[in-house]
Amino acid sequence: MNGLLLKEARRLLLVVAVGGLLSWWQQGLWPLVVLLTGCLGFYLWQLARLLRWLQRYPDDWEPPESSGAWGELFNGLYRLLRRENLARDDLSQLIRRTESSMSAMRDGVVLLDRRQQLETWNQAAAHALGLRMSTDRRQAFTNFVRHPQMIAYLEKADFQQPLTLPAPVNPARMLEYSVTRYGAGEYLLLVRDVTRLHRLEQMRKDFVANVSHELKTPLTVFKGYVETLLDSTGAEQTALCRALNQMSVQSSRMERLINDLLWLARLEGTAAEQPHSQVRLDLLCVSLREEATALADERQQQIELAVPLGLTVLGDVDELRSAIGNLLTNAINYTGDSGKISLVWRASEDGGGLLEVCDNGPGIEHHHLPRLTERFYRPDASRVTATGGTGLGLAIVKHILLRHDSRLDISSRLGQGSCFACCFPAHRVLGLEPVI
Ligand code: ADP
């Protein structure tokens, strides 16, 4: 390239030299002016050819014929444009392939930009959400899925768990939205129709609730008869007494199980009541500790209480009593004799806080912790027989806390003890109400 430029510069110098010689010979400048004007004319002509070709490209894809630097310029431009064209073809093919694979997907795919506006989507998403390419591009996604839970979900930007909501075009269908952030903050939304799964889940819940309800009456009758028989059986009939005692213990356990199942079904099946009332957490903890003292005293256990006076949260008093009571009962049941249990409030910096129920009991192996709130999940079956637990306690606690926009954090060390923390967000904690 540099060589060509040198050649062009030399050619120009030659013209100037010849022009200069002729001007000296003719004793006037006009030969030089004529030659330079010719040169300029030549350059302008080549420039005009170049512009004309660029305007007609790509219909007329062949560059103008020329030699020297101009020829090289035309060919270089031609090569550049061709390379760009090929890259563009490849890119549009890739986009076409991506679009066709997206539309072949049975699940809906929606791409949102950083401002959560619709960018593109596939056929399944259009069908599920009622989107139209001609009118709905660049519209806010929440204009189509107006559910307050979706607005809160996107605002919170915690996409670890998918969100299940009724479909905007047909509320009888249930859609599950899984969101992933990618690129420079854009959103990739997968929309899955989970109506069948949801129905099955609903059937399971109804079945459990109905069976538990139906079992309640015969069990009450059975328990009543066992107690009557126990009262009327003399102590000398040892074998019968033992059998009746066992029947009484087991029927009480079954009653607790049924009550827990019904309670869990209620928690799962009904929406949390809004607005919640103000609950004095300090008074609740004092009363729960008093109730638990009898059981703890039997085992020489100490319950330490450190909840600030006047601490108030927004919630349902019965539900909170059940959750904290369950944690306290577990701590007493699973901590050995002379164990130490504490009920402590810790305020967090964001205005929320945690109510921790800790013990210095046997602890739980780390790999059990994530599954501990599943129904009937027991790390150690032998402990259960001893405590007579139902296996539903922590599932109930988790559900109650979810209904309070809160969560249960569990930490434990084998041989050292466990801590179950009810973490309340700032908008649930009213702080310390003045105590009269
Ligand atoms: P359960 O009725 O069996 O107590 P939960 O759901 O309340 O059911 O607890 C599930 C399991 O978690 C228990 O079986 C027990 O193994 C373990 N667990 C719960 N609380 C504690 C605790 N404070 N210390 C040790 N293990 C515990």
Short mmCIF file of C-alpha atoms and ligand atoms in Angstrom, two decimals:
data_model
loop_
_atom_site.label_atom_id
_atom_site.label_comp_id
_atom_site.label_asym_id
_atom_site.label_seq_id
_atom_site.Cartn_x
_atom_site.Cartn_y
_atom_site.Cartn_z
CA MET A 1 0.00 0.00 0.00
CA ASN A 2 2.78 2.36 1.00
CA GLY A 3 4.59 1.43 -2.22
CA LEU A 4 1.53 2.40 -4.25
CA LEU A 5 1.29 5.72 -2.47
CA LEU A 6 4.98 6.40 -3.17
CA LYS A 7 4.38 5.55 -6.83
CA GLU A 8 1.40 7.96 -6.91
CA ALA A 9 3.47 10.69 -5.20
CA ARG A 10 6.31 10.13 -7.70
CA ARG A 11 3.84 10.38 -10.59
CA LEU A 12 2.57 13.69 -9.18
CA LEU A 13 6.14 14.98 -8.76
CA LEU A 14 6.91 14.01 -12.38
CA VAL A 15 3.88 16.00 -13.56
CA VAL A 16 5.01 19.00 -11.47
CA ALA A 17 8.61 18.67 -12.82
CA VAL A 18 7.47 18.41 -16.46
CA GLY A 19 5.04 21.32 -15.88
CA GLY A 20 7.87 23.33 -14.32
CA LEU A 21 10.25 22.61 -17.23
CA LEU A 22 7.63 23.49 -19.85
CA SER A 23 6.73 26.69 -17.90
CA TRP A 24 10.48 27.64 -17.83
CA TRP A 25 10.79 26.89 -21.55
CA GLN A 26 7.64 28.86 -22.42
CA GLN A 27 8.51 31.65 -19.97
CA GLY A 28 4.97 31.39 -18.42
CA LEU A 29 3.17 29.36 -15.77
CA TRP A 30 0.27 28.11 -17.90
CA PRO A 31 1.79 24.67 -18.84
CA LEU A 32 2.14 23.85 -15.09
CA VAL A 33 -1.42 25.08 -14.39
CA VAL A 34 -2.79 23.01 -17.31
CA LEU A 35 -1.02 19.84 -16.16
CA LEU A 36 -2.08 20.28 -12.48
CA THR A 37 -5.69 20.98 -13.51
CA GLY A 38 -5.57 17.74 -15.57
CA CYS A 39 -4.39 15.85 -12.51
CA LEU A 40 -7.11 17.36 -10.32
CA GLY A 41 -9.71 16.52 -12.98
CA PHE A 42 -8.49 12.92 -13.03
CA TYR A 43 -8.77 12.63 -9.23
CA LEU A 44 -12.26 14.18 -9.24
CA TRP A 45 -13.36 11.76 -11.94
CA GLN A 46 -12.13 8.75 -9.93
CA LEU A 47 -13.87 10.12 -6.82
CA ALA A 48 -17.13 10.50 -8.74
CA ARG A 49 -16.82 6.87 -9.98
CA LEU A 50 -16.23 5.71 -6.41
CA LEU A 51 -19.25 7.60 -5.05
CA ARG A 52 -21.46 6.34 -7.89
CA TRP A 53 -20.40 2.74 -7.19
CA LEU A 54 -20.96 3.07 -3.45
CA GLN A 55 -24.46 4.43 -4.08
CA ARG A 56 -25.33 1.50 -6.34
CA TYR A 57 -23.72 -1.19 -4.14
CA PRO A 58 -24.78 -4.02 -3.61
CA ASP A 59 -26.99 -4.04 -6.81
CA ASP A 60 -23.87 -3.26 -8.76
CA TRP A 61 -21.32 -5.13 -6.78
CA GLU A 62 -18.35 -4.92 -9.21
CA PRO A 63 -16.01 -2.01 -8.41
CA PRO A 64 -14.95 0.43 -11.19
CA GLU A 65 -11.85 -0.64 -13.16
CA SER A 66 -8.78 1.41 -12.34
CA SER A 67 -5.07 1.08 -11.96
CA GLY A 68 -2.55 2.29 -9.38
CA ALA A 69 -3.59 3.62 -5.99
CA TRP A 70 -7.18 4.25 -7.15
CA GLY A 71 -7.51 0.63 -8.36
CA GLU A 72 -6.15 -0.60 -5.06
CA LEU A 73 -8.58 1.67 -3.17
CA PHE A 74 -11.56 0.32 -5.16
CA ASN A 75 -10.50 -3.30 -4.65
CA GLY A 76 -9.78 -2.77 -0.94
CA LEU A 77 -13.22 -1.24 -0.40
CA TYR A 78 -14.80 -4.05 -2.40
CA ARG A 79 -13.09 -6.68 -0.21
CA LEU A 80 -14.18 -4.88 3.00
CA LEU A 81 -17.80 -4.58 1.91
CA ARG A 82 -17.88 -8.22 0.81
CA ARG A 83 -16.50 -9.39 4.18
CA GLU A 84 -19.10 -7.32 5.99
CA ASN A 85 -21.87 -8.69 3.81
CA LEU A 86 -20.82 -12.25 4.53
CA ALA A 87 -20.70 -11.53 8.27
CA ARG A 88 -24.16 -9.97 8.07
CA ASP A 89 -25.49 -13.02 6.23
CA ASP A 90 -24.02 -15.32 8.88
CA LEU A 91 -25.53 -13.20 11.62
CA SER A 92 -29.00 -13.10 10.09
CA GLN A 93 -28.82 -16.87 9.58
CA LEU A 94 -27.90 -17.27 13.24
CA ILE A 95 -30.78 -15.02 14.29
CA ARG A 96 -33.17 -16.98 12.03
CA ARG A 97 -31.94 -20.26 13.51
CA THR A 98 -32.27 -18.93 17.08
CA GLU A 99 -35.75 -17.62 16.32
CA SER A 100 -36.86 -20.89 14.77
CA SER A 101 -35.46 -22.92 17.68
CA MET A 102 -37.17 -20.52 20.09
CA SER A 103 -40.48 -20.95 18.32
CA ALA A 104 -40.02 -24.73 18.28
CA MET A 105 -39.83 -24.69 22.10
CA ARG A 106 -42.92 -25.82 23.90
CA ASP A 107 -42.23 -23.45 26.79
CA GLY A 108 -42.61 -19.73 26.37
CA VAL A 109 -39.44 -17.64 26.10
CA VAL A 110 -39.54 -13.86 26.58
CA LEU A 111 -36.59 -11.48 26.40
CA LEU A 112 -36.91 -8.23 28.31
CA ASP A 113 -34.55 -5.28 28.17
CA ARG A 114 -33.03 -3.61 31.21
CA ARG A 115 -36.19 -1.60 31.80
CA GLN A 116 -38.27 -4.80 31.79
CA GLN A 117 -39.78 -3.94 28.44
CA LEU A 118 -40.65 -6.66 25.94
CA GLU A 119 -37.95 -7.20 23.33
CA THR A 120 -38.86 -10.48 21.69
CA TRP A 121 -40.74 -13.68 22.48
CA ASN A 122 -41.66 -17.00 20.91
CA GLN A 123 -44.98 -18.41 19.75
CA ALA A 124 -45.65 -20.28 23.02
CA ALA A 125 -45.14 -17.10 25.09
CA ALA A 126 -47.37 -15.12 22.73
CA HIS A 127 -50.07 -17.73 23.17
CA ALA A 128 -49.72 -17.99 26.97
CA LEU A 129 -49.51 -14.25 27.66
CA GLY A 130 -51.58 -12.91 24.74
CA LEU A 131 -48.71 -10.92 23.20
CA ARG A 132 -48.75 -9.47 19.67
CA MET A 133 -45.53 -8.65 17.88
CA SER A 134 -47.12 -5.79 15.90
CA THR A 135 -48.26 -3.78 18.93
CA ASP A 136 -46.62 -5.04 22.09
CA ARG A 137 -42.88 -4.65 21.50
CA ARG A 138 -41.20 -2.20 23.90
CA GLN A 139 -44.19 -2.29 26.24
CA ALA A 140 -43.59 -2.93 29.96
CA PHE A 141 -43.89 -6.64 30.76
CA THR A 142 -45.95 -5.84 33.87
CA ASN A 143 -48.62 -4.29 31.58
CA PHE A 144 -49.37 -7.85 30.50
CA VAL A 145 -48.79 -9.74 33.73
CA ARG A 146 -50.30 -7.19 36.10
CA HIS A 147 -50.33 -9.40 39.15
CA PRO A 148 -48.93 -7.58 42.27
CA GLN A 149 -46.83 -10.66 43.01
CA MET A 150 -45.10 -10.36 39.62
CA ILE A 151 -44.40 -6.65 40.22
CA ALA A 152 -42.94 -7.44 43.65
CA TYR A 153 -40.96 -10.41 42.24
CA LEU A 154 -39.29 -8.29 39.55
CA GLU A 155 -38.67 -5.44 41.97
CA LYS A 156 -37.07 -7.72 44.55
CA ALA A 157 -34.86 -9.28 41.83
CA ASP A 158 -34.40 -12.52 43.77
CA PHE A 159 -34.98 -15.13 41.09
CA GLN A 160 -33.78 -18.25 42.90
CA GLN A 161 -37.32 -19.61 43.07
CA PRO A 162 -39.75 -19.49 40.13
CA LEU A 163 -43.08 -17.69 40.51
CA THR A 164 -46.40 -19.42 39.78
CA LEU A 165 -49.41 -17.27 38.87
CA PRO A 166 -52.71 -17.64 36.98
CA ALA A 167 -52.29 -16.93 33.24
CA PRO A 168 -53.30 -13.36 32.33
CA VAL A 169 -55.45 -14.49 29.38
CA ASN A 170 -57.02 -17.48 31.11
CA PRO A 171 -56.97 -17.45 34.92
CA ALA A 172 -57.89 -21.16 34.99
CA ARG A 173 -54.41 -22.00 33.74
CA MET A 174 -51.34 -21.68 35.95
CA LEU A 175 -48.04 -20.38 34.59
CA GLU A 176 -44.63 -20.73 36.17
CA TYR A 177 -42.15 -17.92 35.46
CA SER A 178 -38.41 -18.55 35.83
CA VAL A 179 -36.23 -15.47 35.38
CA THR A 180 -32.51 -15.25 34.57
CA ARG A 181 -30.52 -12.03 34.26
CA TYR A 182 -28.02 -12.01 31.41
CA GLY A 183 -25.84 -9.66 29.33
CA ALA A 184 -26.00 -6.05 30.49
CA GLY A 185 -28.91 -6.56 32.91
CA GLU A 186 -31.47 -7.94 30.46
CA TYR A 187 -33.98 -10.59 31.51
CA LEU A 188 -34.66 -14.02 30.08
CA LEU A 189 -38.05 -15.33 31.13
CA LEU A 190 -39.13 -18.94 30.75
CA VAL A 191 -42.88 -19.41 30.93
CA ARG A 192 -44.13 -22.93 31.65
CA ASP A 193 -47.71 -24.12 31.81
CA VAL A 194 -47.95 -25.97 35.14
CA THR A 195 -51.75 -26.27 35.29
CA ARG A 196 -51.68 -30.08 35.50
CA LEU A 197 -49.00 -30.05 38.19
CA HIS A 198 -50.87 -27.37 40.10
CA ARG A 199 -54.11 -29.35 39.91
CA LEU A 200 -52.36 -32.49 41.18
CA GLU A 201 -50.82 -30.50 44.03
CA GLN A 202 -54.24 -29.06 44.87
CA MET A 203 -55.74 -32.58 44.78
CA ARG A 204 -53.02 -33.79 47.15
CA LYS A 205 -53.67 -30.94 49.56
CA ASP A 206 -57.45 -31.49 49.44
CA PHE A 207 -56.98 -35.21 49.92
CA VAL A 208 -54.77 -34.79 52.97
CA ALA A 209 -57.09 -32.18 54.46
CA ASN A 210 -60.20 -34.31 53.83
CA VAL A 211 -58.68 -37.53 55.17
CA SER A 212 -57.41 -35.74 58.28
CA HIS A 213 -60.82 -34.22 58.81
CA GLU A 214 -62.62 -37.55 58.33
CA LEU A 215 -60.25 -39.29 60.76
CA LYS A 216 -60.89 -36.79 63.51
CA THR A 217 -64.34 -38.03 64.59
CA PRO A 218 -63.59 -41.79 64.76
CA LEU A 219 -60.35 -41.01 66.59
CA THR A 220 -62.13 -38.89 69.19
CA VAL A 221 -64.59 -41.76 69.81
CA PHE A 222 -61.73 -44.28 69.99
CA LYS A 223 -59.74 -42.12 72.38
CA GLY A 224 -62.75 -41.57 74.59
CA TYR A 225 -63.36 -45.34 74.89
CA VAL A 226 -59.69 -46.03 75.63
CA GLU A 227 -59.74 -43.47 78.42
CA THR A 228 -62.98 -44.90 79.87
CA LEU A 229 -61.52 -48.40 79.74
CA LEU A 230 -58.31 -47.19 81.40
CA ASP A 231 -60.30 -45.61 84.23
CA SER A 232 -62.28 -48.77 84.81
CA THR A 233 -59.36 -51.19 84.61
CA GLY A 234 -57.79 -52.18 87.89
CA ALA A 235 -54.04 -51.84 88.37
CA GLU A 236 -53.80 -55.60 88.95
CA GLN A 237 -54.60 -56.25 85.27
CA THR A 238 -51.07 -55.22 84.31
CA ALA A 239 -51.04 -56.50 80.74
CA LEU A 240 -54.36 -54.87 79.90
CA CYS A 241 -53.29 -51.64 81.60
CA ARG A 242 -50.08 -51.54 79.59
CA ALA A 243 -51.94 -52.17 76.34
CA LEU A 244 -54.52 -49.50 77.11
CA ASN A 245 -51.79 -47.03 78.08
CA GLN A 246 -50.01 -47.66 74.81
CA MET A 247 -53.29 -47.19 72.93
CA SER A 248 -53.85 -43.92 74.75
CA VAL A 249 -50.32 -42.62 73.99
CA GLN A 250 -50.54 -43.61 70.33
CA SER A 251 -54.04 -42.19 69.89
CA SER A 252 -52.85 -38.89 71.41
CA ARG A 253 -49.96 -38.92 68.96
CA MET A 254 -52.35 -39.60 66.10
CA GLU A 255 -54.53 -36.73 67.28
CA ARG A 256 -51.52 -34.39 67.26
CA LEU A 257 -50.63 -35.62 63.78
CA ILE A 258 -54.13 -34.97 62.47
CA ASN A 259 -54.26 -31.55 64.10
CA ASP A 260 -50.87 -30.65 62.59
CA LEU A 261 -51.95 -31.90 59.15
CA LEU A 262 -55.14 -29.84 59.32
CA TRP A 263 -53.22 -26.78 60.53
CA LEU A 264 -50.70 -27.15 57.70
CA ALA A 265 -53.52 -27.60 55.17
CA ARG A 266 -55.10 -24.39 56.44
CA LEU A 267 -51.81 -22.51 56.23
CA GLU A 268 -51.21 -23.73 52.67
CA GLY A 269 -54.76 -23.38 51.44
CA THR A 270 -55.67 -19.89 52.61
CA ALA A 271 -54.11 -16.55 51.84
CA ALA A 272 -52.53 -14.74 54.77
CA GLU A 273 -54.95 -12.25 56.27
CA GLN A 274 -54.21 -8.64 55.33
CA PRO A 275 -53.74 -6.30 57.02
CA HIS A 276 -52.10 -8.05 59.91
CA SER A 277 -52.56 -6.92 63.48
CA GLN A 278 -49.86 -5.66 65.82
CA VAL A 279 -48.42 -8.51 67.87
CA ARG A 280 -46.42 -7.82 71.04
CA LEU A 281 -43.65 -10.33 70.43
CA ASP A 282 -42.14 -9.76 73.90
CA LEU A 283 -45.39 -10.72 75.66
CA LEU A 284 -45.86 -13.70 73.34
CA CYS A 285 -42.37 -14.98 74.15
CA VAL A 286 -42.91 -14.51 77.90
CA SER A 287 -46.15 -16.49 77.76
CA LEU A 288 -44.59 -19.25 75.63
CA ARG A 289 -41.69 -19.53 78.04
CA GLU A 290 -44.09 -19.85 80.95
CA GLU A 291 -45.95 -22.64 79.15
CA ALA A 292 -42.71 -24.43 78.34
CA THR A 293 -41.25 -24.10 81.84
CA ALA A 294 -43.13 -27.13 83.23
CA LEU A 295 -41.67 -29.40 80.57
CA ALA A 296 -38.20 -27.81 80.82
CA ASP A 297 -38.15 -28.07 84.62
CA GLU A 298 -38.70 -31.83 84.38
CA ARG A 299 -35.39 -31.99 82.57
CA GLN A 300 -33.62 -29.34 84.60
CA GLN A 301 -33.30 -27.20 81.48
CA GLN A 302 -32.95 -23.42 81.60
CA ILE A 303 -34.74 -21.12 79.21
CA GLU A 304 -33.10 -17.73 78.85
CA LEU A 305 -35.25 -14.92 77.43
CA ALA A 306 -33.82 -11.74 75.89
CA VAL A 307 -36.52 -9.99 73.93
CA PRO A 308 -36.76 -6.18 74.34
CA LEU A 309 -39.79 -4.86 76.14
CA GLY A 310 -42.47 -3.55 73.79
CA LEU A 311 -41.16 -5.33 70.67
CA THR A 312 -44.01 -5.37 68.17
CA VAL A 313 -44.35 -7.06 64.79
CA LEU A 314 -47.13 -7.11 62.21
CA GLY A 315 -48.65 -10.56 61.96
CA ASP A 316 -51.13 -13.11 63.12
CA VAL A 317 -50.80 -13.83 66.81
CA ASP A 318 -52.06 -17.46 66.61
CA GLU A 319 -49.71 -18.29 63.76
CA LEU A 320 -46.71 -16.69 65.46
CA ARG A 321 -47.55 -18.48 68.70
CA SER A 322 -47.65 -21.77 66.81
CA ALA A 323 -44.31 -21.13 65.03
CA ILE A 324 -42.31 -19.97 68.05
CA GLY A 325 -44.01 -22.59 70.25
CA ASN A 326 -42.96 -25.35 67.83
CA LEU A 327 -39.34 -24.18 67.86
CA LEU A 328 -39.33 -23.97 71.66
CA THR A 329 -40.88 -27.44 72.04
CA ASN A 330 -38.32 -28.88 69.64
CA ALA A 331 -35.48 -27.25 71.58
CA ILE A 332 -36.78 -28.76 74.83
CA ASN A 333 -37.43 -32.17 73.26
CA TYR A 334 -34.12 -32.53 71.47
CA THR A 335 -31.84 -30.98 74.10
CA GLY A 336 -30.75 -33.36 76.82
CA ASP A 337 -31.22 -32.95 80.56
CA SER A 338 -29.70 -29.77 82.07
CA GLY A 339 -29.52 -28.22 78.64
CA LYS A 340 -29.58 -24.48 77.94
CA ILE A 341 -32.16 -22.90 75.64
CA SER A 342 -32.36 -19.25 74.67
CA LEU A 343 -34.98 -17.09 73.04
CA VAL A 344 -33.21 -13.97 71.80
CA TRP A 345 -34.18 -11.03 69.58
CA ARG A 346 -31.48 -9.52 67.36
CA ALA A 347 -32.26 -6.33 65.49
CA SER A 348 -30.70 -6.10 62.05
CA GLU A 349 -29.31 -2.98 60.45
CA ASP A 350 -32.04 -2.70 57.79
CA GLY A 351 -34.74 -2.28 60.47
CA GLY A 352 -35.83 -5.94 60.51
CA GLY A 353 -34.72 -8.51 63.03
CA LEU A 354 -34.39 -12.16 64.00
CA LEU A 355 -35.93 -14.10 66.81
CA GLU A 356 -33.51 -16.93 67.58
CA VAL A 357 -34.38 -20.12 69.41
CA CYS A 358 -31.04 -21.73 70.27
CA ASP A 359 -30.04 -24.75 72.28
CA ASN A 360 -26.89 -26.59 73.27
CA GLY A 361 -28.38 -29.96 72.31
CA PRO A 362 -26.98 -32.71 70.06
CA GLY A 363 -27.05 -30.57 66.91
CA ILE A 364 -27.88 -31.72 63.37
CA GLU A 365 -25.48 -32.88 60.67
CA HIS A 366 -24.95 -30.16 58.06
CA HIS A 367 -26.27 -32.16 55.09
CA HIS A 368 -29.70 -32.56 56.74
CA LEU A 369 -30.29 -28.81 57.17
CA PRO A 370 -31.67 -27.97 53.69
CA ARG A 371 -34.30 -30.73 53.96
CA LEU A 372 -35.29 -30.19 57.58
CA THR A 373 -38.46 -28.21 56.79
CA GLU A 374 -39.84 -30.92 54.49
CA ARG A 375 -42.83 -32.79 55.88
CA PHE A 376 -41.85 -35.91 57.82
CA TYR A 377 -38.14 -35.46 57.11
CA ARG A 378 -36.27 -36.77 60.11
CA PRO A 379 -32.51 -36.95 60.31
CA ASP A 380 -32.70 -39.39 63.16
CA ALA A 381 -35.79 -41.62 63.39
CA SER A 382 -34.85 -42.91 66.85
CA ARG A 383 -35.06 -39.39 68.35
CA VAL A 384 -38.64 -39.08 67.08
CA THR A 385 -39.93 -42.14 68.90
CA ALA A 386 -38.53 -40.67 72.09
CA THR A 387 -40.07 -37.21 71.59
CA GLY A 388 -43.32 -38.31 69.99
CA GLY A 389 -43.05 -35.55 67.39
CA THR A 390 -45.25 -35.49 64.30
CA GLY A 391 -42.54 -34.59 61.79
CA LEU A 392 -44.55 -31.54 60.71
CA GLY A 393 -43.35 -28.94 63.20
CA LEU A 394 -40.71 -27.24 61.08
CA ALA A 395 -42.87 -27.44 57.92
CA ILE A 396 -45.52 -25.51 59.86
CA VAL A 397 -42.95 -22.95 61.07
CA LYS A 398 -41.67 -22.42 57.52
CA HIS A 399 -45.19 -21.88 56.15
CA ILE A 400 -46.14 -19.47 58.89
CA LEU A 401 -43.00 -17.42 58.34
CA LEU A 402 -43.60 -17.37 54.58
CA ARG A 403 -47.05 -15.94 55.27
CA HIS A 404 -45.26 -13.19 57.23
CA ASP A 405 -42.83 -12.40 54.35
CA SER A 406 -40.20 -13.91 56.63
CA ARG A 407 -37.98 -16.97 56.54
CA LEU A 408 -36.52 -19.63 58.78
CA ASP A 409 -32.71 -19.81 58.99
CA ILE A 410 -31.26 -22.95 60.53
CA SER A 411 -27.69 -23.32 61.72
CA SER A 412 -26.36 -26.22 63.70
CA ARG A 413 -23.15 -27.92 64.80
CA LEU A 414 -23.05 -31.57 65.64
CA GLY A 415 -22.46 -31.99 69.36
CA GLN A 416 -22.72 -28.24 70.05
CA GLY A 417 -26.31 -27.20 69.44
CA SER A 418 -28.73 -25.65 66.97
CA CYS A 419 -30.19 -22.22 66.23
CA PHE A 420 -33.50 -21.66 64.49
CA ALA A 421 -33.91 -18.00 63.51
CA CYS A 422 -37.21 -16.43 62.42
CA CYS A 423 -36.02 -13.57 60.18
CA PHE A 424 -38.54 -10.72 59.95
CA PRO A 425 -38.15 -8.03 57.25
CA ALA A 426 -38.15 -4.34 58.17
CA HIS A 427 -41.74 -3.71 57.05
CA ARG A 428 -42.98 -6.31 59.56
CA VAL A 429 -41.13 -4.92 62.57
CA LEU A 430 -42.76 -1.93 64.18
CA GLY A 431 -39.91 -1.48 66.60
CA LEU A 432 -40.34 -0.91 70.27
CA GLU A 433 -43.76 0.40 71.16
CA PRO A 434 -43.78 2.60 74.26
CA VAL A 435 -44.72 0.43 77.22
CA ILE A 436 -47.39 1.93 79.51
P1 ADP B 1 -40.62 -33.49 64.83
O1 ADP B 1 -42.05 -33.56 65.13
O2 ADP B 1 -40.01 -34.79 64.44
O3 ADP B 1 -39.86 -32.76 65.89
P2 ADP B 1 -39.98 -31.22 63.23
O4 ADP B 1 -40.38 -30.85 61.86
O5 ADP B 1 -40.31 -30.28 64.32
O6 ADP B 1 -40.57 -32.64 63.50
O7 ADP B 1 -38.40 -31.45 63.22
C1 ADP B 1 -37.84 -32.24 62.20
C2 ADP B 1 -36.56 -32.86 62.70
O8 ADP B 1 -35.59 -31.85 62.92
C3 ADP B 1 -36.69 -33.58 64.00
O9 ADP B 1 -37.10 -34.91 63.82
C4 ADP B 1 -35.30 -33.50 64.59
O10 ADP B 1 -34.50 -34.57 64.12
C5 ADP B 1 -34.73 -32.22 63.99
N1 ADP B 1 -34.75 -31.10 64.96
C6 ADP B 1 -35.67 -30.15 65.10
N2 ADP B 1 -35.35 -29.28 66.06
C7 ADP B 1 -34.19 -29.70 66.58
C8 ADP B 1 -33.31 -29.23 67.63
N3 ADP B 1 -33.57 -28.13 68.33
N4 ADP B 1 -32.18 -29.93 67.84
C9 ADP B 1 -31.88 -31.04 67.14
N5 ADP B 1 -32.65 -31.53 66.15
C10 ADP B 1 -33.78 -30.89 65.87
#
